[in-house]
């Protein structure tokens, strides 16, 4: 198996962990998966920074075991450069769909994959 395949697989695993309610409720678990330079443009159009996301994550959708959860599909990834993976996929939550794009990077002494950038775009109801 190629290194690129392993890197993409590791980034996908990180992406899926960030959708887990246990991770969303744990600031320390989320901190391990988010790059300190993290930025997100959410489906609402809001821009989130690392600190804002860590503070809000326990209150956002998908953070409770009993509530609605993200249902990801069609996750694909490509290694853009050493230490940089781009993922694309769709999610459904409580009937709302979104197309998502994430950049994951691996750098520094720890050399773990962390989400550097994420963007979500709502999918209109009539779009298949």
PDB file of C-alpha atoms in Angstrom:
ATOM      1  CA  UNK A   1       0.000   0.000   0.000  1.00  0.00           C
ATOM      2  CA  UNK A   2       1.383   3.412  -0.898  1.00  0.00           C
ATOM      3  CA  UNK A   3       2.243   6.149   1.601  1.00  0.00           C
ATOM      4  CA  UNK A   4      -0.258   8.428  -0.113  1.00  0.00           C
ATOM      5  CA  UNK A   5      -3.068   5.947   0.519  1.00  0.00           C
ATOM      6  CA  UNK A   6      -2.080   5.687   4.185  1.00  0.00           C
ATOM      7  CA  UNK A   7      -1.999   9.487   4.550  1.00  0.00           C
ATOM      8  CA  UNK A   8      -5.427   9.894   2.966  1.00  0.00           C
ATOM      9  CA  UNK A   9      -6.806   7.101   5.147  1.00  0.00           C
ATOM     10  CA  UNK A  10      -5.407   8.795   8.291  1.00  0.00           C
ATOM     11  CA  UNK A  11      -6.942  12.143   7.310  1.00  0.00           C
ATOM     12  CA  UNK A  12     -10.315  10.462   6.696  1.00  0.00           C
ATOM     13  CA  UNK A  13     -10.095   8.806  10.127  1.00  0.00           C
ATOM     14  CA  UNK A  14      -9.453  12.226  11.692  1.00  0.00           C
ATOM     15  CA  UNK A  15     -12.396  13.727   9.812  1.00  0.00           C
ATOM     16  CA  UNK A  16     -14.705  10.982  11.067  1.00  0.00           C
ATOM     17  CA  UNK A  17     -13.422  11.391  14.634  1.00  0.00           C
ATOM     18  CA  UNK A  18     -14.349  15.089  14.524  1.00  0.00           C
ATOM     19  CA  UNK A  19     -17.962  14.063  13.810  1.00  0.00           C
ATOM     20  CA  UNK A  20     -18.060  11.818  16.896  1.00  0.00           C
ATOM     21  CA  UNK A  21     -20.089  13.350  19.760  1.00  0.00           C
ATOM     22  CA  UNK A  22     -17.482  12.245  22.303  1.00  0.00           C
ATOM     23  CA  UNK A  23     -14.781  14.177  20.470  1.00  0.00           C
ATOM     24  CA  UNK A  24     -17.026  17.194  19.920  1.00  0.00           C
ATOM     25  CA  UNK A  25     -17.716  17.347  23.668  1.00  0.00           C
ATOM     26  CA  UNK A  26     -14.034  17.048  24.624  1.00  0.00           C
ATOM     27  CA  UNK A  27     -11.933  20.163  24.148  1.00  0.00           C
ATOM     28  CA  UNK A  28      -8.721  18.145  24.585  1.00  0.00           C
ATOM     29  CA  UNK A  29      -9.764  15.531  21.986  1.00  0.00           C
ATOM     30  CA  UNK A  30     -10.794  18.220  19.499  1.00  0.00           C
ATOM     31  CA  UNK A  31      -7.555  20.152  20.133  1.00  0.00           C
ATOM     32  CA  UNK A  32      -5.562  17.110  19.002  1.00  0.00           C
ATOM     33  CA  UNK A  33      -7.439  17.045  15.678  1.00  0.00           C
ATOM     34  CA  UNK A  34      -7.514  20.776  14.894  1.00  0.00           C
ATOM     35  CA  UNK A  35      -4.428  22.586  13.647  1.00  0.00           C
ATOM     36  CA  UNK A  36      -3.573  25.715  15.711  1.00  0.00           C
ATOM     37  CA  UNK A  37      -3.982  27.719  12.464  1.00  0.00           C
ATOM     38  CA  UNK A  38      -7.421  26.164  11.805  1.00  0.00           C
ATOM     39  CA  UNK A  39     -10.100  28.177   9.979  1.00  0.00           C
ATOM     40  CA  UNK A  40     -13.588  27.087   8.950  1.00  0.00           C
ATOM     41  CA  UNK A  41     -16.208  28.662   6.747  1.00  0.00           C
ATOM     42  CA  UNK A  42     -19.396  26.979   7.916  1.00  0.00           C
ATOM     43  CA  UNK A  43     -22.544  26.203   5.951  1.00  0.00           C
ATOM     44  CA  UNK A  44     -24.026  29.380   7.462  1.00  0.00           C
ATOM     45  CA  UNK A  45     -21.195  31.435   5.955  1.00  0.00           C
ATOM     46  CA  UNK A  46     -19.707  32.148   9.374  1.00  0.00           C
ATOM     47  CA  UNK A  47     -15.918  32.144   9.645  1.00  0.00           C
ATOM     48  CA  UNK A  48     -14.589  30.214  12.653  1.00  0.00           C
ATOM     49  CA  UNK A  49     -11.091  30.373  14.143  1.00  0.00           C
ATOM     50  CA  UNK A  50      -9.354  27.646  16.139  1.00  0.00           C
ATOM     51  CA  UNK A  51     -10.248  29.183  19.516  1.00  0.00           C
ATOM     52  CA  UNK A  52     -13.840  29.936  18.497  1.00  0.00           C
ATOM     53  CA  UNK A  53     -14.367  26.392  17.244  1.00  0.00           C
ATOM     54  CA  UNK A  54     -12.889  24.763  20.353  1.00  0.00           C
ATOM     55  CA  UNK A  55     -15.145  26.896  22.556  1.00  0.00           C
ATOM     56  CA  UNK A  56     -18.325  26.299  20.517  1.00  0.00           C
ATOM     57  CA  UNK A  57     -17.911  22.669  19.418  1.00  0.00           C
ATOM     58  CA  UNK A  58     -19.667  21.126  22.464  1.00  0.00           C
ATOM     59  CA  UNK A  59     -22.739  23.288  21.713  1.00  0.00           C
ATOM     60  CA  UNK A  60     -22.879  22.704  17.948  1.00  0.00           C
ATOM     61  CA  UNK A  61     -24.959  20.128  16.104  1.00  0.00           C
ATOM     62  CA  UNK A  62     -23.710  16.582  16.426  1.00  0.00           C
ATOM     63  CA  UNK A  63     -22.289  16.990  19.929  1.00  0.00           C
ATOM     64  CA  UNK A  64     -24.755  14.763  21.780  1.00  0.00           C
ATOM     65  CA  UNK A  65     -25.151  10.998  21.601  1.00  0.00           C
ATOM     66  CA  UNK A  66     -28.948  11.326  21.697  1.00  0.00           C
ATOM     67  CA  UNK A  67     -29.276  14.152  19.168  1.00  0.00           C
ATOM     68  CA  UNK A  68     -28.896  14.252  15.389  1.00  0.00           C
ATOM     69  CA  UNK A  69     -25.517  13.188  14.048  1.00  0.00           C
ATOM     70  CA  UNK A  70     -23.586  13.849  10.876  1.00  0.00           C
ATOM     71  CA  UNK A  71     -23.978  11.105   8.300  1.00  0.00           C
ATOM     72  CA  UNK A  72     -21.000  11.365   5.918  1.00  0.00           C
ATOM     73  CA  UNK A  73     -20.948   9.850   2.432  1.00  0.00           C
ATOM     74  CA  UNK A  74     -18.707   9.718  -0.611  1.00  0.00           C
ATOM     75  CA  UNK A  75     -15.534  10.648   1.280  1.00  0.00           C
ATOM     76  CA  UNK A  76     -12.592  10.888  -1.082  1.00  0.00           C
ATOM     77  CA  UNK A  77      -9.144  12.327  -0.646  1.00  0.00           C
ATOM     78  CA  UNK A  78      -5.979  13.179  -2.482  1.00  0.00           C
ATOM     79  CA  UNK A  79      -2.508  13.998  -1.254  1.00  0.00           C
ATOM     80  CA  UNK A  80      -1.648  17.456  -2.621  1.00  0.00           C
ATOM     81  CA  UNK A  81       1.921  17.482  -1.286  1.00  0.00           C
ATOM     82  CA  UNK A  82       3.896  15.737   1.454  1.00  0.00           C
ATOM     83  CA  UNK A  83       2.012  16.453   4.679  1.00  0.00           C
ATOM     84  CA  UNK A  84      -1.074  17.929   2.950  1.00  0.00           C
ATOM     85  CA  UNK A  85      -4.294  16.020   2.154  1.00  0.00           C
ATOM     86  CA  UNK A  86      -7.527  17.380   0.653  1.00  0.00           C
ATOM     87  CA  UNK A  87     -10.794  15.595   1.494  1.00  0.00           C
ATOM     88  CA  UNK A  88     -14.225  16.091  -0.063  1.00  0.00           C
ATOM     89  CA  UNK A  89     -17.517  14.505   0.944  1.00  0.00           C
ATOM     90  CA  UNK A  90     -21.177  15.122   1.694  1.00  0.00           C
ATOM     91  CA  UNK A  91     -23.046  15.052   4.987  1.00  0.00           C
ATOM     92  CA  UNK A  92     -26.662  14.766   5.988  1.00  0.00           C
ATOM     93  CA  UNK A  93     -27.893  15.839   9.390  1.00  0.00           C
ATOM     94  CA  UNK A  94     -31.522  16.061  10.345  1.00  0.00           C
ATOM     95  CA  UNK A  95     -32.485  16.284   6.647  1.00  0.00           C
ATOM     96  CA  UNK A  96     -29.998  19.057   5.819  1.00  0.00           C
ATOM     97  CA  UNK A  97     -27.288  18.210   3.305  1.00  0.00           C
ATOM     98  CA  UNK A  98     -23.915  19.879   2.736  1.00  0.00           C
ATOM     99  CA  UNK A  99     -20.882  19.418   0.513  1.00  0.00           C
ATOM    100  CA  UNK A 100     -17.690  19.596   2.542  1.00  0.00           C
ATOM    101  CA  UNK A 101     -14.021  20.176   1.846  1.00  0.00           C
ATOM    102  CA  UNK A 102     -11.150  19.867   4.323  1.00  0.00           C
ATOM    103  CA  UNK A 103      -7.414  20.339   4.229  1.00  0.00           C
ATOM    104  CA  UNK A 104      -5.422  18.200   6.650  1.00  0.00           C
ATOM    105  CA  UNK A 105      -1.770  18.784   7.346  1.00  0.00           C
ATOM    106  CA  UNK A 106       0.951  16.929   9.174  1.00  0.00           C
ATOM    107  CA  UNK A 107       3.869  18.979  10.471  1.00  0.00           C
ATOM    108  CA  UNK A 108       6.117  19.615  13.407  1.00  0.00           C
ATOM    109  CA  UNK A 109       7.624  17.301  15.963  1.00  0.00           C
ATOM    110  CA  UNK A 110       4.325  15.552  16.787  1.00  0.00           C
ATOM    111  CA  UNK A 111       3.697  14.827  13.099  1.00  0.00           C
ATOM    112  CA  UNK A 112       0.014  14.018  13.533  1.00  0.00           C
ATOM    113  CA  UNK A 113      -2.688  14.825  11.013  1.00  0.00           C
ATOM    114  CA  UNK A 114      -4.716  17.905  11.949  1.00  0.00           C
ATOM    115  CA  UNK A 115      -7.525  19.737  10.152  1.00  0.00           C
ATOM    116  CA  UNK A 116      -6.127  23.011   8.838  1.00  0.00           C
ATOM    117  CA  UNK A 117      -9.158  24.283   6.874  1.00  0.00           C
ATOM    118  CA  UNK A 118     -12.782  23.232   6.480  1.00  0.00           C
ATOM    119  CA  UNK A 119     -15.622  24.566   4.368  1.00  0.00           C
ATOM    120  CA  UNK A 120     -19.258  23.486   4.179  1.00  0.00           C
ATOM    121  CA  UNK A 121     -21.697  24.483   1.444  1.00  0.00           C
ATOM    122  CA  UNK A 122     -25.413  23.749   1.835  1.00  0.00           C
ATOM    123  CA  UNK A 123     -26.986  21.578  -0.867  1.00  0.00           C
ATOM    124  CA  UNK A 124     -30.375  22.894  -2.016  1.00  0.00           C
ATOM    125  CA  UNK A 125     -33.279  20.506  -1.400  1.00  0.00           C
ATOM    126  CA  UNK A 126     -33.939  20.026  -5.130  1.00  0.00           C
ATOM    127  CA  UNK A 127     -30.284  19.188  -5.942  1.00  0.00           C
ATOM    128  CA  UNK A 128     -29.608  15.481  -6.339  1.00  0.00           C
TER     129      UNK A 128
END
